[in-house]
Amino acid sequence: MDKRFEDCKVSITIPVAWGEMDAYQHVNNVVYFRYFESARLAYFEKIGVNKIKEESNIGPILASTQCRFKSPLLYPDTIHAATCITEIEEDRFTMKYFIKSEQQGRVVAEGEGLIVFYDYENSCKHVIPKAIREYIQSLDNLS
């Protein structure tokens, strides 16, 4: 078992769809970024980001992302996408993602995303709201 996966406080379960496979008979690389996105949105819901965004028009925006593929996923399978925040700064944080295959019983992909808080009304970066920062620090044991 991958301890980093187990340490994540937010994870979701997603069935692999046959249509996610490509001509080489494995899940296409683009799909992993959708899995990351789904985990990221589950995390945002847990910490109240959507409510803050609705009230203030300040919210997260994905600045960059990457993935390290460790083993191909095949249909049929079910995956567990887990995420946590590993670094937090004044206006941004780094999320780690892990994709675990039930069929293989291991992490098959790892990723990372840099998320910047953004003022959508004024089109500029914004500090992370205090309530969100505190929830992240508590959830992921960050100081």
PDB file of C-alpha atoms in Angstrom:
ATOM      1  CA  MET A   1       0.000   0.000   0.000  1.00  0.00           C
ATOM      2  CA  ASP A   2       1.281   3.466  -0.878  1.00  0.00           C
ATOM      3  CA  LYS A   3       1.422   5.506   2.348  1.00  0.00           C
ATOM      4  CA  ARG A   4       1.147   8.800   0.474  1.00  0.00           C
ATOM      5  CA  PHE A   5      -2.174   7.628  -1.012  1.00  0.00           C
ATOM      6  CA  GLU A   6      -3.393   6.503   2.400  1.00  0.00           C
ATOM      7  CA  ASP A   7      -2.417   9.854   3.970  1.00  0.00           C
ATOM      8  CA  CYS A   8      -4.762  11.780   1.657  1.00  0.00           C
ATOM      9  CA  LYS A   9      -7.941  12.812   3.452  1.00  0.00           C
ATOM     10  CA  VAL A  10      -9.961  13.182   0.242  1.00  0.00           C
ATOM     11  CA  SER A  11     -10.503  10.364  -2.231  1.00  0.00           C
ATOM     12  CA  ILE A  12     -13.203   9.402  -4.686  1.00  0.00           C
ATOM     13  CA  THR A  13     -14.054   6.194  -6.511  1.00  0.00           C
ATOM     14  CA  ILE A  14     -14.503   6.234 -10.289  1.00  0.00           C
ATOM     15  CA  PRO A  15     -15.296   3.280 -12.570  1.00  0.00           C
ATOM     16  CA  VAL A  16     -13.086   3.088 -15.650  1.00  0.00           C
ATOM     17  CA  ALA A  17     -15.276   3.495 -18.741  1.00  0.00           C
ATOM     18  CA  TRP A  18     -14.639   1.422 -21.850  1.00  0.00           C
ATOM     19  CA  GLY A  19     -14.730   4.642 -23.905  1.00  0.00           C
ATOM     20  CA  GLU A  20     -11.717   6.010 -21.975  1.00  0.00           C
ATOM     21  CA  MET A  21      -9.454   3.494 -23.683  1.00  0.00           C
ATOM     22  CA  ASP A  22      -7.445   4.495 -26.735  1.00  0.00           C
ATOM     23  CA  ALA A  23      -6.233   2.616 -29.813  1.00  0.00           C
ATOM     24  CA  TYR A  24      -3.491   0.990 -27.723  1.00  0.00           C
ATOM     25  CA  GLN A  25      -6.124  -0.611 -25.457  1.00  0.00           C
ATOM     26  CA  HIS A  26      -5.311   1.302 -22.287  1.00  0.00           C
ATOM     27  CA  VAL A  27      -6.844   4.394 -20.675  1.00  0.00           C
ATOM     28  CA  ASN A  28      -5.772   7.469 -22.626  1.00  0.00           C
ATOM     29  CA  ASN A  29      -3.376   9.826 -20.872  1.00  0.00           C
ATOM     30  CA  VAL A  30      -5.836  12.745 -21.030  1.00  0.00           C
ATOM     31  CA  VAL A  31      -8.300  10.827 -18.850  1.00  0.00           C
ATOM     32  CA  TYR A  32      -5.918  10.854 -15.890  1.00  0.00           C
ATOM     33  CA  PHE A  33      -6.185  14.650 -15.827  1.00  0.00           C
ATOM     34  CA  ARG A  34      -9.974  14.280 -15.636  1.00  0.00           C
ATOM     35  CA  TYR A  35      -9.522  11.944 -12.680  1.00  0.00           C
ATOM     36  CA  PHE A  36      -7.260  14.560 -11.048  1.00  0.00           C
ATOM     37  CA  GLU A  37      -9.856  17.240 -11.729  1.00  0.00           C
ATOM     38  CA  SER A  38     -12.609  15.173 -10.118  1.00  0.00           C
ATOM     39  CA  ALA A  39     -10.496  14.637  -6.992  1.00  0.00           C
ATOM     40  CA  ARG A  40      -9.572  18.334  -6.911  1.00  0.00           C
ATOM     41  CA  LEU A  41     -13.234  19.356  -7.079  1.00  0.00           C
ATOM     42  CA  ALA A  42     -14.125  16.911  -4.282  1.00  0.00           C
ATOM     43  CA  TYR A  43     -11.399  18.531  -2.170  1.00  0.00           C
ATOM     44  CA  PHE A  44     -12.698  22.017  -2.991  1.00  0.00           C
ATOM     45  CA  GLU A  45     -16.218  21.009  -1.964  1.00  0.00           C
ATOM     46  CA  LYS A  46     -14.920  19.617   1.330  1.00  0.00           C
ATOM     47  CA  ILE A  47     -13.128  22.860   2.263  1.00  0.00           C
ATOM     48  CA  GLY A  48     -15.880  25.234   1.129  1.00  0.00           C
ATOM     49  CA  VAL A  49     -14.175  26.784  -1.894  1.00  0.00           C
ATOM     50  CA  ASN A  50     -17.354  26.781  -3.984  1.00  0.00           C
ATOM     51  CA  LYS A  51     -19.275  28.808  -1.382  1.00  0.00           C
ATOM     52  CA  ILE A  52     -16.476  31.410  -1.170  1.00  0.00           C
ATOM     53  CA  LYS A  53     -16.360  31.614  -4.978  1.00  0.00           C
ATOM     54  CA  GLU A  54     -20.120  32.199  -5.185  1.00  0.00           C
ATOM     55  CA  GLU A  55     -20.034  34.891  -2.485  1.00  0.00           C
ATOM     56  CA  SER A  56     -16.882  36.792  -3.467  1.00  0.00           C
ATOM     57  CA  ASN A  57     -15.978  35.789  -7.039  1.00  0.00           C
ATOM     58  CA  ILE A  58     -12.592  34.722  -5.637  1.00  0.00           C
ATOM     59  CA  GLY A  59     -11.591  31.127  -6.207  1.00  0.00           C
ATOM     60  CA  PRO A  60      -9.023  28.693  -7.483  1.00  0.00           C
ATOM     61  CA  ILE A  61      -7.597  28.460 -10.959  1.00  0.00           C
ATOM     62  CA  LEU A  62      -5.273  25.713 -12.204  1.00  0.00           C
ATOM     63  CA  ALA A  63      -1.904  27.241 -13.128  1.00  0.00           C
ATOM     64  CA  SER A  64      -0.040  24.055 -14.083  1.00  0.00           C
ATOM     65  CA  THR A  65      -0.360  20.297 -13.845  1.00  0.00           C
ATOM     66  CA  GLN A  66       1.649  17.183 -14.541  1.00  0.00           C
ATOM     67  CA  CYS A  67       1.342  13.409 -14.371  1.00  0.00           C
ATOM     68  CA  ARG A  68       3.759  10.512 -13.943  1.00  0.00           C
ATOM     69  CA  PHE A  69       2.312   7.324 -15.401  1.00  0.00           C
ATOM     70  CA  LYS A  70       3.472   4.197 -13.573  1.00  0.00           C
ATOM     71  CA  SER A  71       1.303   1.441 -15.042  1.00  0.00           C
ATOM     72  CA  PRO A  72      -1.413   1.401 -17.721  1.00  0.00           C
ATOM     73  CA  LEU A  73      -5.059   1.236 -16.695  1.00  0.00           C
ATOM     74  CA  LEU A  74      -7.375  -1.136 -18.530  1.00  0.00           C
ATOM     75  CA  TYR A  75     -11.107  -1.644 -18.735  1.00  0.00           C
ATOM     76  CA  PRO A  76     -12.757  -3.013 -16.660  1.00  0.00           C
ATOM     77  CA  ASP A  77     -11.386  -1.500 -13.478  1.00  0.00           C
ATOM     78  CA  THR A  78     -12.300   0.919 -10.737  1.00  0.00           C
ATOM     79  CA  ILE A  79      -9.929   3.596  -9.575  1.00  0.00           C
ATOM     80  CA  HIS A  80      -9.576   5.618  -6.422  1.00  0.00           C
ATOM     81  CA  ALA A  81      -8.352   9.172  -6.981  1.00  0.00           C
ATOM     82  CA  ALA A  82      -6.885  10.745  -3.848  1.00  0.00           C
ATOM     83  CA  THR A  83      -5.546  14.231  -3.291  1.00  0.00           C
ATOM     84  CA  CYS A  84      -3.910  16.360  -0.645  1.00  0.00           C
ATOM     85  CA  ILE A  85      -2.176  19.698  -0.415  1.00  0.00           C
ATOM     86  CA  THR A  86       1.538  19.532   0.317  1.00  0.00           C
ATOM     87  CA  GLU A  87       2.602  23.182   0.146  1.00  0.00           C
ATOM     88  CA  ILE A  88       0.729  26.402   0.742  1.00  0.00           C
ATOM     89  CA  GLU A  89       1.806  29.989   0.097  1.00  0.00           C
ATOM     90  CA  GLU A  90       0.013  33.321   0.338  1.00  0.00           C
ATOM     91  CA  ASP A  91      -1.884  33.000  -2.958  1.00  0.00           C
ATOM     92  CA  ARG A  92      -1.263  29.411  -4.124  1.00  0.00           C
ATOM     93  CA  PHE A  93      -0.899  25.800  -3.112  1.00  0.00           C
ATOM     94  CA  THR A  94       0.388  22.528  -4.541  1.00  0.00           C
ATOM     95  CA  MET A  95      -1.928  19.531  -4.751  1.00  0.00           C
ATOM     96  CA  LYS A  96      -0.665  15.975  -5.104  1.00  0.00           C
ATOM     97  CA  TYR A  97      -2.835  13.384  -6.825  1.00  0.00           C
ATOM     98  CA  PHE A  98      -2.692   9.605  -6.698  1.00  0.00           C
ATOM     99  CA  ILE A  99      -4.623   7.169  -8.899  1.00  0.00           C
ATOM    100  CA  LYS A 100      -4.951   3.675  -7.466  1.00  0.00           C
ATOM    101  CA  SER A 101      -6.256   0.729  -9.492  1.00  0.00           C
ATOM    102  CA  GLU A 102      -8.428  -1.852  -7.739  1.00  0.00           C
ATOM    103  CA  GLN A 103      -7.410  -4.500 -10.310  1.00  0.00           C
ATOM    104  CA  GLN A 104      -3.690  -3.878  -9.780  1.00  0.00           C
ATOM    105  CA  GLY A 105      -3.926  -3.027  -6.096  1.00  0.00           C
ATOM    106  CA  ARG A 106      -1.437  -0.182  -6.419  1.00  0.00           C
ATOM    107  CA  VAL A 107      -0.923   3.428  -7.414  1.00  0.00           C
ATOM    108  CA  VAL A 108      -0.732   3.578 -11.215  1.00  0.00           C
ATOM    109  CA  ALA A 109      -0.258   7.338 -11.628  1.00  0.00           C
ATOM    110  CA  GLU A 110       0.858  10.314  -9.575  1.00  0.00           C
ATOM    111  CA  GLY A 111       0.341  13.931 -10.395  1.00  0.00           C
ATOM    112  CA  GLU A 112       0.656  17.444  -9.168  1.00  0.00           C
ATOM    113  CA  GLY A 113      -1.191  20.686  -9.724  1.00  0.00           C
ATOM    114  CA  LEU A 114      -0.341  24.261  -8.860  1.00  0.00           C
ATOM    115  CA  ILE A 115      -3.508  26.080  -7.864  1.00  0.00           C
ATOM    116  CA  VAL A 116      -3.575  29.883  -7.641  1.00  0.00           C
ATOM    117  CA  PHE A 117      -6.337  31.834  -5.948  1.00  0.00           C
ATOM    118  CA  TYR A 118      -7.815  34.271  -8.404  1.00  0.00           C
ATOM    119  CA  ASP A 119     -10.075  37.312  -8.344  1.00  0.00           C
ATOM    120  CA  TYR A 120     -12.357  36.550 -11.288  1.00  0.00           C
ATOM    121  CA  GLU A 121     -13.917  40.010 -11.243  1.00  0.00           C
ATOM    122  CA  ASN A 122     -10.610  41.913 -11.490  1.00  0.00           C
ATOM    123  CA  SER A 123      -8.619  39.228 -13.395  1.00  0.00           C
ATOM    124  CA  CYS A 124      -5.723  39.026 -10.950  1.00  0.00           C
ATOM    125  CA  LYS A 125      -4.214  36.804  -8.264  1.00  0.00           C
ATOM    126  CA  HIS A 126      -5.668  37.015  -4.772  1.00  0.00           C
ATOM    127  CA  VAL A 127      -4.568  35.832  -1.336  1.00  0.00           C
ATOM    128  CA  ILE A 128      -6.154  32.604  -0.167  1.00  0.00           C
ATOM    129  CA  PRO A 129      -9.108  33.504   2.084  1.00  0.00           C
ATOM    130  CA  LYS A 130      -8.334  32.931   5.761  1.00  0.00           C
ATOM    131  CA  ALA A 131     -11.091  30.336   6.308  1.00  0.00           C
ATOM    132  CA  ILE A 132      -9.872  28.266   3.339  1.00  0.00           C
ATOM    133  CA  ARG A 133      -6.224  28.507   4.441  1.00  0.00           C
ATOM    134  CA  GLU A 134      -7.116  27.356   7.955  1.00  0.00           C
ATOM    135  CA  TYR A 135      -9.179  24.420   6.691  1.00  0.00           C
ATOM    136  CA  ILE A 136      -6.356  23.304   4.359  1.00  0.00           C
ATOM    137  CA  GLN A 137      -3.784  23.579   7.145  1.00  0.00           C
ATOM    138  CA  SER A 138      -5.975  21.549   9.473  1.00  0.00           C
ATOM    139  CA  LEU A 139      -6.991  18.903   6.933  1.00  0.00           C
ATOM    140  CA  ASP A 140      -3.485  18.283   5.578  1.00  0.00           C
ATOM    141  CA  ASN A 141      -1.486  19.037   8.741  1.00  0.00           C
ATOM    142  CA  LEU A 142       0.345  22.024   7.238  1.00  0.00           C
ATOM    143  CA  SER A 143       1.803  24.911   9.194  1.00  0.00           C
TER     144      SER A 143
END
